[in-house]
Coordinates of N, CA and C in Angstrom, one line a residue:
M1 N 52.3 101.9 100.9 CA 51.4 101.6 99.8 C 50.1 101.1 100.4
A2 N 50.1 100.4 101.5 CA 48.9 99.9 102.1 C 47.9 101.0 102.5
E3 N 48.5 102.2 102.9 CA 47.6 103.3 103.3 C 46.8 103.8 102.1
F4 N 47.4 103.8 100.9 CA 46.6 104.2 99.7 C 45.5 103.2 99.4
V5 N 45.7 101.9 99.6 CA 44.7 100.9 99.4 C 43.5 101.1 100.3
I6 N 43.8 101.4 101.6 CA 42.8 101.6 102.6 C 42.0 102.9 102.2
L7 N 42.7 104.0 101.8 CA 42.0 105.2 101.5 C 41.1 105.0 100.2
K8 N 41.6 104.2 99.3 CA 40.8 103.9 98.1 C 39.6 103.1 98.4
A9 N 39.7 102.2 99.4 CA 38.6 101.3 99.8 C 37.5 102.1 100.4
F10 N 37.8 103.2 101.1 CA 36.8 104.1 101.7 C 36.5 105.3 100.8
H11 N 36.9 105.2 99.6 CA 36.6 106.3 98.6 C 37.0 107.7 99.0
V12 N 38.2 107.7 99.7 CA 38.8 109.0 100.1 C 39.6 109.5 98.9
K13 N 39.3 110.7 98.5 CA 40.0 111.3 97.4 C 41.3 112.0 97.9
I14 N 42.4 111.7 97.3 CA 43.6 112.3 97.7 C 44.2 113.0 96.5
H15 N 45.0 114.0 96.7 CA 45.7 114.7 95.7 C 47.2 114.8 96.1
P16 N 47.9 113.7 95.7 CA 49.4 113.8 96.1 C 50.1 114.9 95.4
F17 N 51.1 115.4 96.1 CA 51.9 116.5 95.5 C 52.7 116.0 94.4
K18 N 52.9 116.8 93.3 CA 53.8 116.4 92.3 C 55.3 116.6 92.7
A19 N 56.1 115.7 92.4 CA 57.5 115.9 92.7 C 58.1 117.1 91.9
P20 N 58.9 117.9 92.6 CA 59.5 119.1 91.8 C 60.4 118.6 90.8
K21 N 60.5 119.4 89.7 CA 61.5 119.1 88.6 C 62.8 119.7 89.0
I22 N 63.8 118.9 89.0 CA 65.2 119.3 89.4 C 66.0 119.3 88.1
K23 N 66.6 120.5 87.9 CA 67.4 120.7 86.6 C 68.8 121.1 87.0
E24 N 69.7 120.4 86.6 CA 71.1 120.7 86.9 C 71.6 121.9 86.0
M25 N 72.1 122.9 86.6 CA 72.6 124.0 85.8 C 74.1 124.2 86.1
L26 N 74.8 124.5 85.1 CA 76.3 124.7 85.2 C 76.6 126.2 85.0
W27 N 77.4 126.7 85.8 CA 77.8 128.1 85.7 C 79.2 128.2 85.0
H28 N 79.3 129.0 84.0 CA 80.6 129.2 83.3 C 81.1 130.6 83.6
P29 N 82.3 130.8 84.1 CA 82.8 132.1 84.4 C 83.0 133.0 83.2
P30 N 82.9 134.3 83.4 CA 83.1 135.2 82.2 C 84.6 135.3 81.9
L31 N 84.9 136.0 80.8 CA 86.3 136.2 80.4 C 87.1 136.9 81.6
I32 N 88.4 136.8 81.5 CA 89.2 137.5 82.6 C 88.9 139.0 82.7
Y33 N 88.8 139.5 83.9 CA 88.5 140.9 84.2 C 87.1 141.3 83.9
W34 N 86.2 140.4 83.5 CA 84.8 140.7 83.3 C 84.0 140.3 84.5
T35 N 82.8 140.8 84.5 CA 81.8 140.5 85.6 C 80.5 139.9 84.9
K36 N 80.0 138.9 85.5 CA 78.8 138.2 84.9 C 77.6 138.4 85.8
C37 N 76.5 138.8 85.2 CA 75.2 138.9 85.9 C 74.3 137.8 85.5
N38 N 73.9 137.0 86.5 CA 72.9 136.0 86.3 C 71.6 136.3 87.1
S39 N 70.4 136.1 86.4 CA 69.2 136.5 87.1 C 68.1 135.4 86.8
D40 N 67.1 135.4 87.6 CA 66.0 134.5 87.4 C 64.7 135.1 88.0
G41 N 63.6 134.6 87.6 CA 62.4 135.1 88.2 C 61.2 134.2 88.0
V42 N 60.2 134.4 88.7 CA 59.0 133.5 88.7 C 57.7 134.4 88.9
A43 N 56.6 134.0 88.3 CA 55.4 134.7 88.5 C 54.2 133.7 88.6
H44 N 53.3 134.0 89.4 CA 52.1 133.1 89.5 C 50.9 133.9 89.2
D45 N 50.1 133.4 88.2 CA 48.9 134.1 87.7 C 49.2 135.5 87.1
S46 N 48.2 136.1 86.6 CA 48.4 137.5 86.1 C 47.1 138.3 86.4
P47 N 47.1 139.3 87.2 CA 48.2 139.7 88.1 C 48.3 138.7 89.3
G48 N 49.4 138.7 89.9 CA 49.7 137.8 91.0 C 51.0 138.1 91.6
N49 N 51.4 137.2 92.4 CA 52.7 137.3 93.1 C 53.9 137.0 92.1
A50 N 55.0 137.7 92.3 CA 56.1 137.5 91.5 C 57.4 137.8 92.3
A51 N 58.5 137.2 91.9 CA 59.7 137.3 92.6 C 60.9 137.2 91.6
C52 N 62.0 137.8 92.0 CA 63.2 137.7 91.1 C 64.4 137.8 92.0
G53 N 65.5 137.4 91.4 CA 66.8 137.5 92.1 C 67.9 137.4 91.1
G54 N 69.1 137.7 91.6 CA 70.2 137.7 90.7 C 71.5 137.8 91.5
G55 N 72.6 137.7 90.8 CA 73.9 137.8 91.4 C 75.0 138.2 90.4
L56 N 76.0 138.9 90.9 CA 77.1 139.3 90.0 C 78.3 138.5 90.5
R57 N 79.1 138.0 89.5 CA 80.3 137.2 89.9 C 81.4 137.7 88.9
N58 N 82.6 137.7 89.4 CA 83.7 138.1 88.5 C 84.3 136.8 87.9
Y59 N 85.4 137.0 87.2 CA 86.0 135.9 86.4 C 86.6 134.8 87.4
Q60 N 86.8 135.1 88.7 CA 87.3 134.2 89.6 C 86.2 133.5 90.4
A61 N 84.9 133.7 90.0 CA 83.7 133.1 90.6 C 83.4 133.7 92.0
N62 N 84.0 134.9 92.3 CA 83.7 135.6 93.5 C 82.5 136.5 93.3
F63 N 81.5 136.5 94.3 CA 80.4 137.4 94.2 C 80.9 138.8 94.4
V64 N 80.3 139.7 93.6 CA 80.7 141.1 93.6 C 79.7 141.9 94.5

């Protein structure tokens, strides 16, 4: 904390990073003999970079 006081005394502007938001997610298996597809994606600006991913799991939680 003392470092921030020193920086402020010398009028040094700082931009601390925001802490990431962490969200707990629970996965529920599909019905017996079914396969479940979960996916997610993110995009920055329009147009801009984008990414996506996903996974298939069976009712025993094994990746397919």
